[in-house]
XYZ file of C-alpha atoms in Angstrom:
530
model
C 40.613 -8.148 -6.152
C 40.882 -9.274 -2.531
C 43.635 -11.726 -1.767
C 45.033 -13.776 1.072
C 48.240 -12.679 2.692
C 50.860 -14.734 4.501
C 53.894 -13.155 6.107
C 57.439 -14.332 5.491
C 59.574 -11.395 6.462
C 63.236 -10.642 6.490
C 63.337 -7.200 8.106
C 66.066 -4.536 7.956
C 67.801 -3.698 11.183
C 65.836 -0.465 11.739
C 62.529 -2.354 11.648
C 63.808 -5.045 14.019
C 65.116 -2.408 16.407
C 61.684 -0.796 16.458
C 60.090 -4.120 17.297
C 62.533 -4.735 20.111
C 62.055 -1.245 21.515
C 58.320 -1.668 21.968
C 58.720 -5.062 23.602
C 59.828 -3.182 26.739
C 56.986 -3.076 29.267
C 55.299 0.258 29.976
C 55.744 1.715 33.478
C 53.693 0.036 36.193
C 50.347 1.691 36.864
C 49.021 3.118 40.081
C 45.540 1.683 39.300
C 44.181 -0.267 42.245
C 44.371 -4.036 42.647
C 40.618 -4.415 42.152
C 40.973 -3.197 38.566
C 43.997 -5.433 38.096
C 41.980 -8.417 39.253
C 39.098 -7.436 36.980
C 41.438 -7.185 33.986
C 42.759 -10.673 34.665
C 39.334 -12.312 35.021
C 37.074 -10.460 32.625
C 35.434 -13.192 30.591
C 35.022 -10.551 27.869
C 35.096 -11.897 24.307
C 36.044 -9.999 21.157
C 35.412 -10.345 17.454
C 36.949 -8.483 14.499
C 34.929 -8.500 11.273
C 32.966 -11.470 12.575
C 35.991 -13.565 13.584
C 37.193 -14.189 17.127
C 39.994 -11.848 18.223
C 42.173 -12.815 21.161
C 44.354 -9.932 22.371
C 47.289 -10.974 24.537
C 46.063 -8.601 27.251
C 42.357 -9.067 28.123
C 39.886 -6.163 28.119
C 38.013 -5.337 31.317
C 34.790 -3.715 32.487
C 34.926 -1.061 35.207
C 31.999 1.083 36.400
C 30.030 0.370 33.255
C 32.863 1.206 30.842
C 34.630 -1.411 28.710
C 38.367 -0.814 28.389
C 40.462 -2.334 25.592
C 44.273 -2.742 25.621
C 45.654 -0.064 23.281
C 48.749 -1.896 22.071
C 46.992 -5.197 21.357
C 44.026 -3.511 19.708
C 46.318 -1.367 17.611
C 47.939 -4.537 16.278
C 44.524 -6.161 15.650
C 43.526 -3.039 13.695
C 46.775 -3.141 11.688
C 48.366 -0.033 13.201
C 51.893 0.483 14.507
C 51.811 1.341 18.222
C 54.544 3.141 20.179
C 54.954 4.530 23.698
C 56.905 7.731 24.367
C 58.203 7.508 27.921
C 59.066 11.205 28.267
C 55.767 12.489 26.894
C 53.744 9.592 28.404
C 51.934 9.300 25.081
C 50.704 6.326 23.091
C 50.841 6.799 19.300
C 49.022 4.639 16.748
C 50.158 4.980 13.128
C 48.326 3.852 10.006
C 48.054 5.048 6.392
C 46.506 8.524 6.417
C 46.017 8.314 10.185
C 48.094 9.271 13.229
C 46.438 9.022 16.647
C 48.115 10.293 19.825
C 46.790 9.468 23.289
C 48.502 11.444 26.082
C 48.178 9.546 29.326
C 45.974 11.417 31.808
C 44.379 13.591 29.117
C 40.627 13.653 28.464
C 41.148 13.859 24.695
C 43.132 12.237 21.941
C 44.675 13.803 18.833
C 43.540 12.348 15.496
C 45.576 13.711 12.571
C 46.228 16.784 14.726
C 42.566 17.340 15.663
C 41.344 16.815 19.267
C 38.793 14.070 19.929
C 37.245 13.842 23.398
C 37.543 10.566 25.315
C 34.461 9.277 27.126
C 36.825 8.238 29.940
C 40.544 8.861 30.504
C 43.139 6.266 29.579
C 43.836 3.679 32.259
C 47.120 1.958 32.999
C 47.017 -1.490 34.607
C 50.100 -3.606 35.249
C 52.116 -1.548 32.806
C 49.504 -1.733 30.001
C 47.547 1.224 28.638
C 43.790 0.797 28.133
C 41.388 3.083 26.261
C 37.569 3.220 26.560
C 35.628 1.219 24.001
C 34.109 4.281 22.298
C 37.556 5.644 21.474
C 38.112 2.953 18.854
C 34.888 3.951 17.158
C 35.339 7.731 17.316
C 39.062 7.964 16.607
C 39.867 4.863 14.566
C 36.856 4.703 12.247
C 35.968 1.282 13.619
C 32.397 0.217 14.242
C 32.272 -1.077 17.815
C 29.316 -2.740 19.548
C 29.067 -4.058 23.090
C 26.838 -7.105 23.468
C 26.128 -7.174 27.196
C 24.278 -10.509 27.230
C 27.308 -12.425 25.927
C 29.972 -10.034 27.274
C 31.292 -9.614 23.722
C 32.889 -6.660 21.934
C 32.086 -6.777 18.216
C 34.436 -4.676 16.018
C 34.007 -4.069 12.300
C 36.571 -2.282 10.171
C 37.305 -1.994 6.466
C 40.243 -4.249 5.621
C 41.419 -2.385 2.523
C 44.844 -2.004 4.136
C 46.976 -4.967 5.108
C 50.100 -4.564 7.202
C 52.571 -6.771 5.400
C 55.492 -6.850 7.765
C 55.458 -5.951 11.438
C 56.017 -2.267 12.158
C 56.707 -1.298 8.583
C 54.584 -1.683 5.448
C 50.923 -1.466 4.416
C 49.318 -2.386 1.101
C 45.906 -1.190 -0.073
C 44.291 -4.299 -1.542
C 42.034 -2.290 -3.815
C 44.338 0.414 -5.218
C 47.700 -1.338 -4.569
C 49.043 1.849 -2.976
C 51.966 1.127 -0.654
C 52.790 2.893 2.604
C 55.682 2.517 5.008
C 57.388 4.005 8.026
C 61.067 3.596 8.824
C 60.448 3.168 12.568
C 57.758 3.450 15.230
C 58.435 7.160 15.832
C 57.857 8.223 12.204
C 54.494 8.829 10.540
C 53.376 6.500 7.745
C 54.036 7.849 4.246
C 52.873 6.831 0.784
C 55.705 5.437 -1.365
C 53.780 4.815 -4.593
C 51.714 2.118 -6.257
C 52.536 -1.535 -6.850
C 52.015 -2.375 -10.531
C 50.538 -5.865 -10.212
C 47.406 -7.873 -10.904
C 47.112 -10.475 -8.173
C 45.447 -13.811 -8.923
C 46.189 -16.046 -5.944
C 47.775 -16.089 -2.497
C 50.169 -13.195 -2.012
C 53.153 -13.352 0.318
C 56.002 -10.957 0.898
C 59.671 -11.804 1.285
C 59.887 -8.647 3.364
C 61.925 -5.491 3.023
C 65.700 -5.852 2.691
C 67.443 -2.567 3.392
C 70.874 -2.060 1.877
C 72.332 1.388 2.506
C 70.013 3.932 0.894
C 68.201 1.225 -1.073
C 65.380 -1.014 0.098
C 64.092 -3.978 -1.917
C 60.553 -5.194 -1.242
C 59.350 -8.407 -2.899
C 55.794 -9.745 -3.383
C 55.036 -13.288 -4.530
C 51.637 -14.169 -6.043
C 51.151 -17.959 -6.117
C 48.334 -19.665 -8.045
C 47.674 -22.767 -10.145
C 48.263 -22.406 -13.886
C 47.553 -25.450 -13.876
C 50.821 -26.298 -12.083
C 51.940 -23.988 -9.279
C 52.893 -20.624 -10.771
C 54.652 -17.691 -9.099
C 54.474 -14.069 -10.199
C 57.248 -12.204 -8.382
C 57.247 -8.405 -8.080
C 60.434 -6.732 -6.809
C 60.469 -3.021 -5.923
C 63.477 -0.758 -5.450
C 62.640 1.938 -2.885
C 64.701 5.080 -2.285
C 63.860 8.166 -0.230
C 60.434 6.708 0.536
C 59.531 6.356 -3.146
C 59.275 3.356 -5.478
C 61.856 4.092 -8.181
C 61.950 0.730 -10.016
C 59.750 -2.359 -10.379
C 60.538 -5.734 -11.949
C 58.262 -8.704 -12.597
C 59.451 -12.316 -12.949
C 57.291 -15.400 -13.552
C 58.242 -18.932 -12.459
C 56.528 -22.283 -12.959
C 56.545 -25.060 -10.330
C 59.557 -23.802 -8.340
C 60.316 -20.446 -6.705
C 63.272 -19.717 -4.443
C 63.667 -16.127 -3.226
C 65.959 -14.168 -5.544
C 68.902 -12.401 -4.008
C 68.478 -8.651 -3.604
C 71.980 -7.495 -2.641
C 75.644 -8.420 -2.376
C 78.831 -6.906 -0.963
C 82.329 -6.476 -2.339
C 85.273 -5.896 -0.021
C 87.359 -2.787 -0.617
C 90.337 -1.645 1.498
C 88.249 1.415 2.433
C 85.330 -0.767 3.537
C 82.571 -2.970 2.179
C 80.759 -1.713 -0.940
C 77.103 -2.756 -1.150
C 75.042 -3.334 -4.267
C 71.334 -3.919 -4.787
C 69.966 -6.503 -7.234
C 66.690 -6.787 -9.175
C 65.739 -9.368 -11.801
C 62.895 -10.252 -14.137
C 64.195 -13.810 -14.412
C 66.056 -13.083 -17.637
C 68.048 -9.913 -16.928
C 69.869 -9.018 -13.704
C 70.225 -5.324 -12.866
C 72.832 -4.193 -10.315
C 72.424 -0.813 -8.570
C 74.918 1.094 -6.454
C 74.075 2.934 -3.243
C 73.058 5.987 -5.291
C 70.418 3.955 -7.116
C 72.323 3.980 -10.419
C 72.617 0.882 -12.609
C 76.274 -0.187 -12.625
C 75.922 -3.586 -14.336
C 73.403 -5.695 -16.270
C 73.648 -9.420 -16.937
C 71.656 -11.120 -19.687
C 71.185 -14.620 -18.281
C 69.857 -16.139 -21.496
C 72.867 -14.864 -23.410
C 75.365 -15.926 -20.727
C 73.970 -19.447 -20.348
C 72.881 -19.892 -23.973
C 69.506 -21.074 -22.623
C 66.092 -19.645 -23.574
C 64.718 -19.915 -20.051
C 63.676 -18.060 -16.901
C 66.163 -18.106 -14.020
C 66.058 -17.853 -10.278
C 68.996 -15.775 -9.037
C 70.575 -17.108 -5.830
C 73.672 -14.946 -5.736
C 75.463 -12.177 -7.608
C 79.165 -11.702 -6.904
C 81.782 -9.305 -8.196
C 82.604 -11.606 -11.130
C 80.107 -14.486 -11.066
C 76.443 -15.388 -10.643
C 74.662 -18.440 -9.212
C 71.354 -19.071 -11.006
C 68.798 -21.848 -11.446
C 67.211 -22.378 -14.901
C 63.517 -23.120 -14.636
C 63.367 -26.077 -17.019
C 66.314 -28.145 -15.771
C 66.332 -26.897 -12.175
C 70.088 -27.521 -12.022
C 71.952 -24.867 -10.051
C 74.461 -23.172 -12.352
C 77.505 -20.977 -11.797
C 78.152 -18.326 -14.453
C 81.804 -17.234 -14.269
C 82.138 -13.710 -15.658
C 85.917 -13.907 -15.400
C 86.335 -16.526 -18.136
C 82.745 -16.583 -19.528
C 82.169 -20.217 -18.604
C 78.987 -21.854 -17.327
C 79.103 -24.771 -14.892
C 76.262 -27.075 -13.851
C 77.217 -27.555 -10.205
C 75.576 -30.958 -9.697
C 78.028 -32.382 -12.265
C 80.964 -31.143 -10.166
C 79.673 -31.699 -6.628
C 77.414 -34.768 -6.723
C 78.009 -38.410 -7.594
C 76.127 -41.687 -7.875
C 72.432 -41.720 -7.056
C 72.524 -38.071 -5.888
C 73.664 -36.957 -9.335
C 71.155 -39.276 -11.037
C 68.376 -37.792 -8.897
C 69.403 -34.249 -9.835
C 69.440 -35.128 -13.537
C 66.243 -37.210 -13.697
C 63.986 -35.987 -10.900
C 60.715 -34.276 -11.883
C 58.775 -34.345 -8.578
C 57.727 -31.924 -7.241
C 59.904 -30.010 -9.686
C 62.999 -30.766 -11.777
C 66.536 -30.355 -10.559
C 68.829 -30.665 -7.570
C 68.663 -29.597 -3.941
C 71.850 -27.541 -3.976
C 71.836 -23.944 -2.743
C 74.434 -21.185 -2.498
C 76.156 -21.060 0.912
C 79.003 -18.563 0.743
C 81.986 -17.090 -1.060
C 85.160 -18.186 0.724
C 87.480 -16.027 -1.389
C 90.137 -16.873 -4.019
C 87.488 -18.373 -6.297
C 86.303 -20.882 -3.685
C 82.511 -21.070 -3.398
C 80.570 -23.202 -0.905
C 77.142 -24.778 -1.425
C 74.646 -26.490 0.860
C 73.327 -29.881 -0.146
C 70.483 -31.749 1.531
C 70.406 -35.213 0.046
C 66.906 -36.592 -0.687
C 68.262 -39.980 0.424
C 69.298 -38.812 3.917
C 66.092 -38.287 5.871
C 66.188 -35.850 8.817
C 69.852 -35.100 8.084
C 71.488 -31.682 8.200
C 72.804 -30.016 5.074
C 76.267 -30.985 3.900
C 78.676 -28.229 2.914
C 80.275 -28.770 -0.515
C 83.052 -26.712 -2.085
C 83.608 -25.733 -5.712
C 86.895 -24.177 -6.821
C 86.453 -21.950 -9.842
C 89.048 -22.839 -12.532
C 89.439 -19.153 -13.398
C 91.200 -18.632 -10.047
C 93.552 -21.622 -10.282
C 96.708 -19.518 -10.736
C 95.750 -17.200 -7.869
C 95.254 -20.166 -5.539
C 98.654 -21.574 -6.530
C 100.245 -18.303 -5.431
C 98.656 -18.466 -1.961
C 100.888 -19.298 1.020
C 101.185 -22.996 1.814
C 98.447 -24.085 4.188
C 99.895 -24.632 7.646
C 98.761 -27.043 10.336
C 97.296 -25.809 13.624
C 100.519 -26.785 15.347
C 102.638 -24.777 12.886
C 100.445 -21.673 13.289
C 100.478 -21.974 17.086
C 104.274 -22.463 17.189
C 104.875 -19.355 15.074
C 102.315 -17.195 16.889
C 103.867 -13.972 18.203
C 103.293 -10.219 18.087
C 105.401 -9.906 14.940
C 103.669 -12.813 13.108
C 100.036 -11.939 13.936
C 98.367 -9.212 11.935
C 95.113 -8.926 13.903
C 92.562 -10.757 16.040
C 88.858 -10.134 15.343
C 86.157 -11.171 17.821
C 82.386 -11.436 17.559
C 79.249 -12.966 19.075
C 76.741 -13.269 16.266
C 75.979 -9.736 15.099
C 77.936 -8.194 18.020
C 81.515 -7.309 17.124
C 84.227 -6.361 19.616
C 87.311 -4.194 19.391
C 89.893 -6.059 17.308
C 93.448 -6.559 18.498
C 95.819 -4.977 15.991
C 99.470 -5.994 16.250
C 100.634 -2.559 15.092
C 98.944 -0.989 18.148
C 101.192 -1.178 21.190
C 98.234 -1.311 23.582
C 96.938 -4.467 21.845
C 100.167 -6.455 21.919
C 99.680 -8.008 25.371
C 96.249 -9.236 24.229
C 97.872 -10.839 21.180
C 100.453 -12.551 23.410
C 97.539 -13.942 25.446
C 95.905 -15.278 22.273
C 99.184 -16.929 21.245
C 99.444 -18.628 24.653
C 95.909 -19.958 24.137
C 96.797 -21.356 20.707
C 99.902 -23.074 22.054
C 98.041 -24.643 24.979
C 95.133 -25.878 22.840
C 97.451 -27.552 20.324
C 99.683 -29.027 23.053
C 96.965 -30.384 25.364
C 93.801 -30.658 23.266
C 92.253 -33.556 21.379
C 92.013 -33.359 17.594
C 88.969 -34.708 15.740
C 87.588 -34.353 12.235
C 84.024 -33.030 12.171
C 81.587 -33.297 9.248
C 81.345 -30.142 7.144
C 77.915 -28.829 8.057
C 76.302 -25.508 8.840
C 76.411 -24.055 12.372
C 73.055 -23.513 14.044
C 74.039 -19.995 15.107
C 76.234 -17.190 13.829
C 79.951 -17.252 14.686
C 80.848 -16.766 18.348
C 84.603 -16.560 18.706
C 87.803 -14.986 17.410
C 89.703 -15.132 14.141
C 93.496 -14.896 14.352
C 94.976 -13.508 11.118
C 98.688 -14.062 10.496
C 101.055 -11.902 8.448
C 101.749 -15.025 6.360
C 98.220 -14.704 4.966
C 96.490 -17.605 6.713
C 94.198 -17.570 9.746
C 92.651 -19.795 12.406
C 89.559 -19.494 14.585
C 89.004 -20.130 18.306
C 85.431 -20.454 19.539
C 83.435 -21.540 22.571
C 82.242 -25.133 22.442
C 79.825 -26.653 24.946
C 80.459 -26.128 28.654
C 84.001 -25.048 29.472
C 85.554 -26.194 26.205
C 87.384 -24.108 23.654
C 87.728 -25.252 20.054
C 90.403 -24.411 17.509
C 89.266 -24.805 13.925
C 86.135 -23.856 12.047
C 82.497 -24.006 13.112
C 81.875 -25.250 9.578
C 83.581 -28.551 10.381
C 86.810 -30.241 9.332
C 89.840 -30.677 11.588
C 89.177 -29.275 15.068
C 91.039 -29.387 18.401
C 89.007 -29.291 21.641
C 90.365 -28.433 25.072
C 88.478 -28.492 28.383
C 89.829 -25.569 30.423
C 87.555 -23.343 32.540
C 90.284 -20.760 33.279
C 91.128 -20.408 29.597
C 87.449 -19.853 28.804
C 87.434 -16.971 31.315
C 90.548 -15.522 29.644
C 88.884 -15.923 26.245
C 85.842 -13.938 27.434
C 87.960 -11.192 29.044
C 89.528 -10.408 25.671
C 86.151 -9.230 24.378
C 85.924 -5.461 24.735
C 82.949 -3.517 23.396
C 83.719 -1.526 20.270
C 81.934 1.422 21.937
C 84.571 1.652 24.677
């Protein structure tokens, strides 16, 4: 059956890089200013399958020929468009179709076969335009020009839907799936989605993890309450190798699809699929390395949303109670987190609430190590408030935490800071990481001395405040100083010319206004490519 599609994509880095690459403007054209003016003031309207289409770049009419912007029209038609600077060629990719348009040529290549163009490609203000007839002859699109209303009418079969930008197509009729890893690679068939859609279908996007990619579809319909059929696919080597189906009533929160475990040799990544009752864990070779029976572990005959899978625990939400639950695989205990983290009316709400669905508003936030797990909580009684960060300490790690070094104050860490007491300094700006300073490397020791001077000055001259424990609006931008004693402290840029010592997550923080120190802080950042 036909179905509606809404995008909600979390794209792997390769897909995002492709998107960013094509955002670069094409080289400026030598077409004359008269054509440029015509393109800016065309008054030409467009429709696609009877509905108004509004390309970002307007079409234009020149010497009796209507020209359409190739990139914008490619997106309207559901294709992936790329520009090869060296070859001066536009490529449009689609399931079972690859069209190449060399700039200056009188023909295009459609699946390797030449197709004559009624007029050459034009380039205006860095945008490539193709004659109207091209979209009919090469793209299998019915195109009509209505001169009286200055309207281009385009009609095209919509069997294929592009689900996430630059990446994935689904045939609505056959459920065949196609993808391309980037804008320079032809679209390939990866197999068929085993599903029978009944309502509005969305996709949580493709999450790439090493050699594995997980693609999730959600089919929402009334049954009679909101019902969600969730289809998760494991994709390897451009083929669907595993499919799982979970069904949820009233509430659906995206299931986790991967997790990482730190190893001295580097991070080890795992991929996760679930049917709401069993959790399957796959390694980077696509082999199942663990299975978790949630009904057996929780002693509940229910269907579970899976928020997180760790090395020795899971965070799940039973459908009936809706109360976020931690399953500790280390001691085989199950903990309802609301009972440990909430009090008063917040706990009563979690226990008694039924609207719009049962349960609490807790969600997994992060594993802080040593059995310490953080959760986000947005109280239903605090309107327009940000999420509070709450901490749960797993009892199974109590002895390990006792053995940890005594927590030191900022002043104690700053006073002891020296080349022989600092293990390393790691720096980052969001997803950009810089060369770390390693105390064992002689060439890094002066940088570590500089960091120690910064710590001493901040603690001696700064102002200490206690901030609420919330979630930062952006990823971490700063440095983490790790001591040989086992503890660490962060320094990060605050507003203006302030530096902060503490955690962007809140708690005790020292601020110091010092423009020169900010410059020193920035100079310590050296690209890891250098």
